[in-house]
Amino acid sequence: MPIKLDDPNALEQLTEKLSKRRQLQEMMKEVNAVIRSSKSDDAKIDFIMKKCGKSREEARNFLHPSESWCDPGFAAWELANNNQEIGRLRKRIQEVERYREAAARAEKEGNSEFPFDGGRIVDNVPANRLQIFFDRKPDADVRTRLKQNGFRWAPNSGAWQSYRHGYTLDWAKREFNAEAIQ
């Protein structure tokens, strides 16, 4: 299940995932280094068993794969994919930190509003929503364009809303010729 920005435990969950991925990366690098070393096969198998939690047979198959096209140890793509996931998690942690700062700022200063002829756009940071309030029900063409751009009617708030994204705010401001309240 994805970790949402507004989840109160998001930072802890992402940090834990990042820690596990870093440990996995180090383990894979250590195992590959031992496999390439000049140690005996028994020493390599014992190390793989200890590091990876594999049985003796699994470790032997890992060291000497039965398929001719497989190299022993972890493949380069496994290391690369894990490293990319580490980078993605770092960026996601930065996103969560920026969101929390913006939410705290919005709690103090209020949400940004962008009025337009017939309504207003509200960047509701604490709720992690971009909301569009209309003075009256928009026509079918406007409702269709809202839906095509990720907005849904939310009766509980009386607004058309979407998750906060820079592109949805930009689209809404362009679509309705909205300007920021000074």
mmCIF file with all atom_site columns, C-alpha atoms in Angstrom:
data_model
loop_
_atom_site.group_PDB
_atom_site.id
_atom_site.type_symbol
_atom_site.label_atom_id
_atom_site.label_alt_id
_atom_site.label_comp_id
_atom_site.label_asym_id
_atom_site.label_entity_id
_atom_site.label_seq_id
_atom_site.pdbx_PDB_ins_code
_atom_site.Cartn_x
_atom_site.Cartn_y
_atom_site.Cartn_z
_atom_site.occupancy
_atom_site.B_iso_or_equiv
_atom_site.pdbx_formal_charge
_atom_site.auth_seq_id
_atom_site.auth_comp_id
_atom_site.auth_asym_id
_atom_site.auth_atom_id
_atom_site.pdbx_PDB_model_num
ATOM 1   C CA . MET A 1 1   ? 0.000   0.000   0.000   1.00 0.00 ? 1   MET A CA 1
ATOM 2   C CA . PRO A 1 2   ? 1.443   3.389   -0.938  1.00 0.00 ? 2   PRO A CA 1
ATOM 3   C CA . ILE A 1 3   ? 2.533   5.784   1.765   1.00 0.00 ? 3   ILE A CA 1
ATOM 4   C CA . LYS A 1 4   ? 0.618   9.059   1.411   1.00 0.00 ? 4   LYS A CA 1
ATOM 5   C CA . LEU A 1 5   ? 2.113   12.469  2.098   1.00 0.00 ? 5   LEU A CA 1
ATOM 6   C CA . ASP A 1 6   ? -0.466  13.351  4.719   1.00 0.00 ? 6   ASP A CA 1
ATOM 7   C CA . ASP A 1 7   ? -0.010  10.087  6.643   1.00 0.00 ? 7   ASP A CA 1
ATOM 8   C CA . PRO A 1 8   ? 1.284   11.033  10.113  1.00 0.00 ? 8   PRO A CA 1
ATOM 9   C CA . ASN A 1 9   ? 3.668   8.040   10.080  1.00 0.00 ? 9   ASN A CA 1
ATOM 10  C CA . ALA A 1 10  ? 4.911   8.600   6.519   1.00 0.00 ? 10  ALA A CA 1
ATOM 11  C CA . LEU A 1 11  ? 8.373   9.821   7.494   1.00 0.00 ? 11  LEU A CA 1
ATOM 12  C CA . GLU A 1 12  ? 8.979   6.914   9.883   1.00 0.00 ? 12  GLU A CA 1
ATOM 13  C CA . GLN A 1 13  ? 7.719   4.336   7.367   1.00 0.00 ? 13  GLN A CA 1
ATOM 14  C CA . LEU A 1 14  ? 9.853   5.744   4.548   1.00 0.00 ? 14  LEU A CA 1
ATOM 15  C CA . THR A 1 15  ? 12.928  5.971   6.784   1.00 0.00 ? 15  THR A CA 1
ATOM 16  C CA . GLU A 1 16  ? 12.459  2.331   7.788   1.00 0.00 ? 16  GLU A CA 1
ATOM 17  C CA . LYS A 1 17  ? 12.095  1.257   4.145   1.00 0.00 ? 17  LYS A CA 1
ATOM 18  C CA . LEU A 1 18  ? 15.213  3.233   3.222   1.00 0.00 ? 18  LEU A CA 1
ATOM 19  C CA . SER A 1 19  ? 17.190  1.625   6.043   1.00 0.00 ? 19  SER A CA 1
ATOM 20  C CA . LYS A 1 20  ? 16.171  -1.876  4.909   1.00 0.00 ? 20  LYS A CA 1
ATOM 21  C CA . ARG A 1 21  ? 17.097  -1.094  1.296   1.00 0.00 ? 21  ARG A CA 1
ATOM 22  C CA . ARG A 1 22  ? 20.514  0.229   2.352   1.00 0.00 ? 22  ARG A CA 1
ATOM 23  C CA . GLN A 1 23  ? 21.141  -2.912  4.410   1.00 0.00 ? 23  GLN A CA 1
ATOM 24  C CA . LEU A 1 24  ? 20.124  -5.060  1.452   1.00 0.00 ? 24  LEU A CA 1
ATOM 25  C CA . GLN A 1 25  ? 22.473  -3.132  -0.843  1.00 0.00 ? 25  GLN A CA 1
ATOM 26  C CA . GLU A 1 26  ? 25.394  -3.599  1.532   1.00 0.00 ? 26  GLU A CA 1
ATOM 27  C CA . MET A 1 27  ? 24.616  -7.299  1.946   1.00 0.00 ? 27  MET A CA 1
ATOM 28  C CA . MET A 1 28  ? 24.460  -7.843  -1.827  1.00 0.00 ? 28  MET A CA 1
ATOM 29  C CA . LYS A 1 29  ? 27.764  -6.009  -2.327  1.00 0.00 ? 29  LYS A CA 1
ATOM 30  C CA . GLU A 1 30  ? 29.460  -8.022  0.451   1.00 0.00 ? 30  GLU A CA 1
ATOM 31  C CA . VAL A 1 31  ? 28.191  -11.341 -0.934  1.00 0.00 ? 31  VAL A CA 1
ATOM 32  C CA . ASN A 1 32  ? 29.357  -10.471 -4.454  1.00 0.00 ? 32  ASN A CA 1
ATOM 33  C CA . ALA A 1 33  ? 32.770  -9.419  -3.132  1.00 0.00 ? 33  ALA A CA 1
ATOM 34  C CA . VAL A 1 34  ? 33.177  -12.731 -1.280  1.00 0.00 ? 34  VAL A CA 1
ATOM 35  C CA . ILE A 1 35  ? 32.073  -14.712 -4.353  1.00 0.00 ? 35  ILE A CA 1
ATOM 36  C CA . ARG A 1 36  ? 34.760  -12.965 -6.421  1.00 0.00 ? 36  ARG A CA 1
ATOM 37  C CA . SER A 1 37  ? 37.403  -13.500 -3.726  1.00 0.00 ? 37  SER A CA 1
ATOM 38  C CA . SER A 1 38  ? 39.952  -16.307 -3.613  1.00 0.00 ? 38  SER A CA 1
ATOM 39  C CA . LYS A 1 39  ? 38.350  -18.007 -0.592  1.00 0.00 ? 39  LYS A CA 1
ATOM 40  C CA . SER A 1 40  ? 37.408  -21.667 -0.787  1.00 0.00 ? 40  SER A CA 1
ATOM 41  C CA . ASP A 1 41  ? 33.946  -22.675 -1.962  1.00 0.00 ? 41  ASP A CA 1
ATOM 42  C CA . ASP A 1 42  ? 33.078  -23.936 1.542   1.00 0.00 ? 42  ASP A CA 1
ATOM 43  C CA . ALA A 1 43  ? 34.018  -20.557 3.066   1.00 0.00 ? 43  ALA A CA 1
ATOM 44  C CA . LYS A 1 44  ? 31.962  -18.759 0.402   1.00 0.00 ? 44  LYS A CA 1
ATOM 45  C CA . ILE A 1 45  ? 28.950  -21.045 1.007   1.00 0.00 ? 45  ILE A CA 1
ATOM 46  C CA . ASP A 1 46  ? 29.202  -20.511 4.775   1.00 0.00 ? 46  ASP A CA 1
ATOM 47  C CA . PHE A 1 47  ? 29.329  -16.738 4.264   1.00 0.00 ? 47  PHE A CA 1
ATOM 48  C CA . ILE A 1 48  ? 26.300  -16.791 1.931   1.00 0.00 ? 48  ILE A CA 1
ATOM 49  C CA . MET A 1 49  ? 24.379  -18.937 4.419   1.00 0.00 ? 49  MET A CA 1
ATOM 50  C CA . LYS A 1 50  ? 25.178  -16.512 7.228   1.00 0.00 ? 50  LYS A CA 1
ATOM 51  C CA . LYS A 1 51  ? 24.550  -13.275 5.312   1.00 0.00 ? 51  LYS A CA 1
ATOM 52  C CA . CYS A 1 52  ? 21.506  -14.275 3.261   1.00 0.00 ? 52  CYS A CA 1
ATOM 53  C CA . GLY A 1 53  ? 19.874  -16.793 5.584   1.00 0.00 ? 53  GLY A CA 1
ATOM 54  C CA . LYS A 1 54  ? 19.952  -19.496 2.922   1.00 0.00 ? 54  LYS A CA 1
ATOM 55  C CA . SER A 1 55  ? 20.289  -23.229 3.417   1.00 0.00 ? 55  SER A CA 1
ATOM 56  C CA . ARG A 1 56  ? 23.517  -24.960 2.379   1.00 0.00 ? 56  ARG A CA 1
ATOM 57  C CA . GLU A 1 57  ? 21.903  -26.230 -0.838  1.00 0.00 ? 57  GLU A CA 1
ATOM 58  C CA . GLU A 1 58  ? 20.491  -22.798 -1.720  1.00 0.00 ? 58  GLU A CA 1
ATOM 59  C CA . ALA A 1 59  ? 23.878  -21.195 -1.037  1.00 0.00 ? 59  ALA A CA 1
ATOM 60  C CA . ARG A 1 60  ? 25.613  -23.778 -3.231  1.00 0.00 ? 60  ARG A CA 1
ATOM 61  C CA . ASN A 1 61  ? 23.132  -23.119 -6.055  1.00 0.00 ? 61  ASN A CA 1
ATOM 62  C CA . PHE A 1 62  ? 23.629  -19.384 -5.553  1.00 0.00 ? 62  PHE A CA 1
ATOM 63  C CA . LEU A 1 63  ? 27.402  -19.811 -5.881  1.00 0.00 ? 63  LEU A CA 1
ATOM 64  C CA . HIS A 1 64  ? 27.161  -22.272 -8.797  1.00 0.00 ? 64  HIS A CA 1
ATOM 65  C CA . PRO A 1 65  ? 23.889  -21.601 -10.675 1.00 0.00 ? 65  PRO A CA 1
ATOM 66  C CA . SER A 1 66  ? 22.503  -24.546 -12.633 1.00 0.00 ? 66  SER A CA 1
ATOM 67  C CA . GLU A 1 67  ? 21.611  -22.326 -15.617 1.00 0.00 ? 67  GLU A CA 1
ATOM 68  C CA . SER A 1 68  ? 24.563  -21.591 -17.882 1.00 0.00 ? 68  SER A CA 1
ATOM 69  C CA . TRP A 1 69  ? 23.437  -18.036 -18.548 1.00 0.00 ? 69  TRP A CA 1
ATOM 70  C CA . CYS A 1 70  ? 23.375  -17.067 -14.847 1.00 0.00 ? 70  CYS A CA 1
ATOM 71  C CA . ASP A 1 71  ? 26.399  -15.594 -13.112 1.00 0.00 ? 71  ASP A CA 1
ATOM 72  C CA . PRO A 1 72  ? 27.062  -16.458 -9.466  1.00 0.00 ? 72  PRO A CA 1
ATOM 73  C CA . GLY A 1 73  ? 25.877  -13.963 -6.866  1.00 0.00 ? 73  GLY A CA 1
ATOM 74  C CA . PHE A 1 74  ? 23.569  -11.017 -7.269  1.00 0.00 ? 74  PHE A CA 1
ATOM 75  C CA . ALA A 1 75  ? 23.143  -9.708  -10.793 1.00 0.00 ? 75  ALA A CA 1
ATOM 76  C CA . ALA A 1 76  ? 24.150  -6.147  -11.655 1.00 0.00 ? 76  ALA A CA 1
ATOM 77  C CA . TRP A 1 77  ? 20.531  -5.260  -12.386 1.00 0.00 ? 77  TRP A CA 1
ATOM 78  C CA . GLU A 1 78  ? 19.519  -6.302  -8.850  1.00 0.00 ? 78  GLU A CA 1
ATOM 79  C CA . LEU A 1 79  ? 22.082  -3.931  -7.368  1.00 0.00 ? 79  LEU A CA 1
ATOM 80  C CA . ALA A 1 80  ? 21.112  -1.159  -9.811  1.00 0.00 ? 80  ALA A CA 1
ATOM 81  C CA . ASN A 1 81  ? 17.376  -1.553  -9.152  1.00 0.00 ? 81  ASN A CA 1
ATOM 82  C CA . ASN A 1 82  ? 17.873  -1.523  -5.399  1.00 0.00 ? 82  ASN A CA 1
ATOM 83  C CA . ASN A 1 83  ? 20.122  1.527   -5.673  1.00 0.00 ? 83  ASN A CA 1
ATOM 84  C CA . GLN A 1 84  ? 17.469  3.306   -7.725  1.00 0.00 ? 84  GLN A CA 1
ATOM 85  C CA . GLU A 1 85  ? 14.845  2.454   -5.113  1.00 0.00 ? 85  GLU A CA 1
ATOM 86  C CA . ILE A 1 86  ? 17.153  3.957   -2.460  1.00 0.00 ? 86  ILE A CA 1
ATOM 87  C CA . GLY A 1 87  ? 17.292  7.174   -4.493  1.00 0.00 ? 87  GLY A CA 1
ATOM 88  C CA . ARG A 1 88  ? 13.507  7.189   -4.948  1.00 0.00 ? 88  ARG A CA 1
ATOM 89  C CA . LEU A 1 89  ? 12.972  6.758   -1.194  1.00 0.00 ? 89  LEU A CA 1
ATOM 90  C CA . ARG A 1 90  ? 15.367  9.637   -0.432  1.00 0.00 ? 90  ARG A CA 1
ATOM 91  C CA . LYS A 1 91  ? 13.389  11.911  -2.752  1.00 0.00 ? 91  LYS A CA 1
ATOM 92  C CA . ARG A 1 92  ? 10.123  10.757  -1.239  1.00 0.00 ? 92  ARG A CA 1
ATOM 93  C CA . ILE A 1 93  ? 11.418  11.563  2.272   1.00 0.00 ? 93  ILE A CA 1
ATOM 94  C CA . GLN A 1 94  ? 12.310  15.062  1.045   1.00 0.00 ? 94  GLN A CA 1
ATOM 95  C CA . GLU A 1 95  ? 8.786   15.409  -0.404  1.00 0.00 ? 95  GLU A CA 1
ATOM 96  C CA . VAL A 1 96  ? 7.240   14.457  2.947   1.00 0.00 ? 96  VAL A CA 1
ATOM 97  C CA . GLU A 1 97  ? 9.472   16.946  4.781   1.00 0.00 ? 97  GLU A CA 1
ATOM 98  C CA . ARG A 1 98  ? 8.554   19.735  2.328   1.00 0.00 ? 98  ARG A CA 1
ATOM 99  C CA . TYR A 1 99  ? 4.855   18.859  2.672   1.00 0.00 ? 99  TYR A CA 1
ATOM 100 C CA . ARG A 1 100 ? 5.052   19.008  6.463   1.00 0.00 ? 100 ARG A CA 1
ATOM 101 C CA . GLU A 1 101 ? 6.759   22.404  6.307   1.00 0.00 ? 101 GLU A CA 1
ATOM 102 C CA . ALA A 1 102 ? 4.116   23.707  3.879   1.00 0.00 ? 102 ALA A CA 1
ATOM 103 C CA . ALA A 1 103 ? 1.308   22.313  6.054   1.00 0.00 ? 103 ALA A CA 1
ATOM 104 C CA . ALA A 1 104 ? 2.742   24.003  9.150   1.00 0.00 ? 104 ALA A CA 1
ATOM 105 C CA . ARG A 1 105 ? 3.084   27.282  7.227   1.00 0.00 ? 105 ARG A CA 1
ATOM 106 C CA . ALA A 1 106 ? -0.513  26.974  5.942   1.00 0.00 ? 106 ALA A CA 1
ATOM 107 C CA . GLU A 1 107 ? -1.773  26.319  9.489   1.00 0.00 ? 107 GLU A CA 1
ATOM 108 C CA . LYS A 1 108 ? -0.213  29.634  10.580  1.00 0.00 ? 108 LYS A CA 1
ATOM 109 C CA . GLU A 1 109 ? -0.911  31.769  7.512   1.00 0.00 ? 109 GLU A CA 1
ATOM 110 C CA . GLY A 1 110 ? -3.977  30.070  6.033   1.00 0.00 ? 110 GLY A CA 1
ATOM 111 C CA . ASN A 1 111 ? -4.464  28.371  2.684   1.00 0.00 ? 111 ASN A CA 1
ATOM 112 C CA . SER A 1 112 ? -3.607  30.085  -0.593  1.00 0.00 ? 112 SER A CA 1
ATOM 113 C CA . GLU A 1 113 ? -6.667  31.211  -2.523  1.00 0.00 ? 113 GLU A CA 1
ATOM 114 C CA . PHE A 1 114 ? -7.006  32.111  -6.182  1.00 0.00 ? 114 PHE A CA 1
ATOM 115 C CA . PRO A 1 115 ? -10.306 33.858  -7.027  1.00 0.00 ? 115 PRO A CA 1
ATOM 116 C CA . PHE A 1 116 ? -11.791 33.756  -10.510 1.00 0.00 ? 116 PHE A CA 1
ATOM 117 C CA . ASP A 1 117 ? -15.020 34.912  -12.091 1.00 0.00 ? 117 ASP A CA 1
ATOM 118 C CA . GLY A 1 118 ? -17.610 32.530  -10.620 1.00 0.00 ? 118 GLY A CA 1
ATOM 119 C CA . GLY A 1 119 ? -15.593 30.919  -7.834  1.00 0.00 ? 119 GLY A CA 1
ATOM 120 C CA . ARG A 1 120 ? -12.243 30.374  -6.165  1.00 0.00 ? 120 ARG A CA 1
ATOM 121 C CA . ILE A 1 121 ? -9.413  27.848  -6.070  1.00 0.00 ? 121 ILE A CA 1
ATOM 122 C CA . VAL A 1 122 ? -8.100  26.861  -2.627  1.00 0.00 ? 122 VAL A CA 1
ATOM 123 C CA . ASP A 1 123 ? -4.736  25.159  -2.151  1.00 0.00 ? 123 ASP A CA 1
ATOM 124 C CA . ASN A 1 124 ? -5.685  23.235  1.007   1.00 0.00 ? 124 ASN A CA 1
ATOM 125 C CA . VAL A 1 125 ? -2.262  22.061  2.192   1.00 0.00 ? 125 VAL A CA 1
ATOM 126 C CA . PRO A 1 126 ? -3.285  20.439  5.518   1.00 0.00 ? 126 PRO A CA 1
ATOM 127 C CA . ALA A 1 127 ? -5.866  18.284  3.718   1.00 0.00 ? 127 ALA A CA 1
ATOM 128 C CA . ASN A 1 128 ? -3.429  17.670  0.821   1.00 0.00 ? 128 ASN A CA 1
ATOM 129 C CA . ARG A 1 129 ? -6.161  18.762  -1.607  1.00 0.00 ? 129 ARG A CA 1
ATOM 130 C CA . LEU A 1 130 ? -6.634  21.352  -4.301  1.00 0.00 ? 130 LEU A CA 1
ATOM 131 C CA . GLN A 1 131 ? -10.243 22.493  -4.091  1.00 0.00 ? 131 GLN A CA 1
ATOM 132 C CA . ILE A 1 132 ? -12.333 24.485  -6.558  1.00 0.00 ? 132 ILE A CA 1
ATOM 133 C CA . PHE A 1 133 ? -15.438 26.170  -5.169  1.00 0.00 ? 133 PHE A CA 1
ATOM 134 C CA . PHE A 1 134 ? -17.990 27.465  -7.672  1.00 0.00 ? 134 PHE A CA 1
ATOM 135 C CA . ASP A 1 135 ? -20.691 30.064  -6.934  1.00 0.00 ? 135 ASP A CA 1
ATOM 136 C CA . ARG A 1 136 ? -23.168 27.860  -8.813  1.00 0.00 ? 136 ARG A CA 1
ATOM 137 C CA . LYS A 1 137 ? -23.084 24.441  -10.446 1.00 0.00 ? 137 LYS A CA 1
ATOM 138 C CA . PRO A 1 138 ? -20.639 24.458  -13.377 1.00 0.00 ? 138 PRO A CA 1
ATOM 139 C CA . ASP A 1 139 ? -21.948 23.425  -16.781 1.00 0.00 ? 139 ASP A CA 1
ATOM 140 C CA . ALA A 1 140 ? -21.406 19.928  -18.174 1.00 0.00 ? 140 ALA A CA 1
ATOM 141 C CA . ASP A 1 141 ? -18.388 20.939  -20.291 1.00 0.00 ? 141 ASP A CA 1
ATOM 142 C CA . VAL A 1 142 ? -16.548 22.379  -17.265 1.00 0.00 ? 142 VAL A CA 1
ATOM 143 C CA . ARG A 1 143 ? -17.403 19.312  -15.159 1.00 0.00 ? 143 ARG A CA 1
ATOM 144 C CA . THR A 1 144 ? -16.028 17.046  -17.911 1.00 0.00 ? 144 THR A CA 1
ATOM 145 C CA . ARG A 1 145 ? -12.755 19.013  -18.065 1.00 0.00 ? 145 ARG A CA 1
ATOM 146 C CA . LEU A 1 146 ? -12.479 18.877  -14.264 1.00 0.00 ? 146 LEU A CA 1
ATOM 147 C CA . LYS A 1 147 ? -12.890 15.098  -14.292 1.00 0.00 ? 147 LYS A CA 1
ATOM 148 C CA . GLN A 1 148 ? -10.371 14.714  -17.126 1.00 0.00 ? 148 GLN A CA 1
ATOM 149 C CA . ASN A 1 149 ? -7.828  16.580  -15.006 1.00 0.00 ? 149 ASN A CA 1
ATOM 150 C CA . GLY A 1 150 ? -8.225  14.491  -11.851 1.00 0.00 ? 150 GLY A CA 1
ATOM 151 C CA . PHE A 1 151 ? -10.894 16.463  -9.986  1.00 0.00 ? 151 PHE A CA 1
ATOM 152 C CA . ARG A 1 152 ? -13.873 14.789  -8.345  1.00 0.00 ? 152 ARG A CA 1
ATOM 153 C CA . TRP A 1 153 ? -16.939 16.241  -6.671  1.00 0.00 ? 153 TRP A CA 1
ATOM 154 C CA . ALA A 1 154 ? -16.640 16.108  -2.870  1.00 0.00 ? 154 ALA A CA 1
ATOM 155 C CA . PRO A 1 155 ? -20.064 16.708  -1.307  1.00 0.00 ? 155 PRO A CA 1
ATOM 156 C CA . ASN A 1 156 ? -18.611 16.811  2.215   1.00 0.00 ? 156 ASN A CA 1
ATOM 157 C CA . SER A 1 157 ? -16.626 19.968  1.355   1.00 0.00 ? 157 SER A CA 1
ATOM 158 C CA . GLY A 1 158 ? -18.914 21.285  -1.384  1.00 0.00 ? 158 GLY A CA 1
ATOM 159 C CA . ALA A 1 159 ? -16.016 21.533  -3.826  1.00 0.00 ? 159 ALA A CA 1
ATOM 160 C CA . TRP A 1 160 ? -14.398 19.865  -6.775  1.00 0.00 ? 160 TRP A CA 1
ATOM 161 C CA . GLN A 1 161 ? -11.114 18.556  -5.449  1.00 0.00 ? 161 GLN A CA 1
ATOM 162 C CA . SER A 1 162 ? -7.975  16.705  -6.388  1.00 0.00 ? 162 SER A CA 1
ATOM 163 C CA . TYR A 1 163 ? -4.764  15.710  -4.657  1.00 0.00 ? 163 TYR A CA 1
ATOM 164 C CA . ARG A 1 164 ? -2.289  18.585  -4.507  1.00 0.00 ? 164 ARG A CA 1
ATOM 165 C CA . HIS A 1 165 ? 0.100   18.604  -7.444  1.00 0.00 ? 165 HIS A CA 1
ATOM 166 C CA . GLY A 1 166 ? 1.831   21.507  -9.085  1.00 0.00 ? 166 GLY A CA 1
ATOM 167 C CA . TYR A 1 167 ? 0.374   20.608  -12.451 1.00 0.00 ? 167 TYR A CA 1
ATOM 168 C CA . THR A 1 168 ? -3.226  20.499  -11.166 1.00 0.00 ? 168 THR A CA 1
ATOM 169 C CA . LEU A 1 169 ? -2.850  23.946  -9.597  1.00 0.00 ? 169 LEU A CA 1
ATOM 170 C CA . ASP A 1 170 ? -1.280  25.315  -12.784 1.00 0.00 ? 170 ASP A CA 1
ATOM 171 C CA . TRP A 1 171 ? -4.038  23.775  -14.904 1.00 0.00 ? 171 TRP A CA 1
ATOM 172 C CA . ALA A 1 172 ? -6.805  25.153  -12.680 1.00 0.00 ? 172 ALA A CA 1
ATOM 173 C CA . LYS A 1 173 ? -5.304  28.668  -12.616 1.00 0.00 ? 173 LYS A CA 1
ATOM 174 C CA . ARG A 1 174 ? -4.977  28.643  -16.421 1.00 0.00 ? 174 ARG A CA 1
ATOM 175 C CA . GLU A 1 175 ? -8.410  27.118  -16.985 1.00 0.00 ? 175 GLU A CA 1
ATOM 176 C CA . PHE A 1 176 ? -10.273 29.640  -14.834 1.00 0.00 ? 176 PHE A CA 1
ATOM 177 C CA . ASN A 1 177 ? -7.916  32.667  -15.222 1.00 0.00 ? 177 ASN A CA 1
ATOM 178 C CA . ALA A 1 178 ? -7.365  32.794  -11.474 1.00 0.00 ? 178 ALA A CA 1
ATOM 179 C CA . GLU A 1 179 ? -4.945  35.127  -9.703  1.00 0.00 ? 179 GLU A CA 1
ATOM 180 C CA . ALA A 1 180 ? -3.513  34.851  -6.191  1.00 0.00 ? 180 ALA A CA 1
ATOM 181 C CA . ILE A 1 181 ? -5.050  36.954  -3.426  1.00 0.00 ? 181 ILE A CA 1
ATOM 182 C CA . GLN A 1 182 ? -2.485  39.512  -2.339  1.00 0.00 ? 182 GLN A CA 1
#
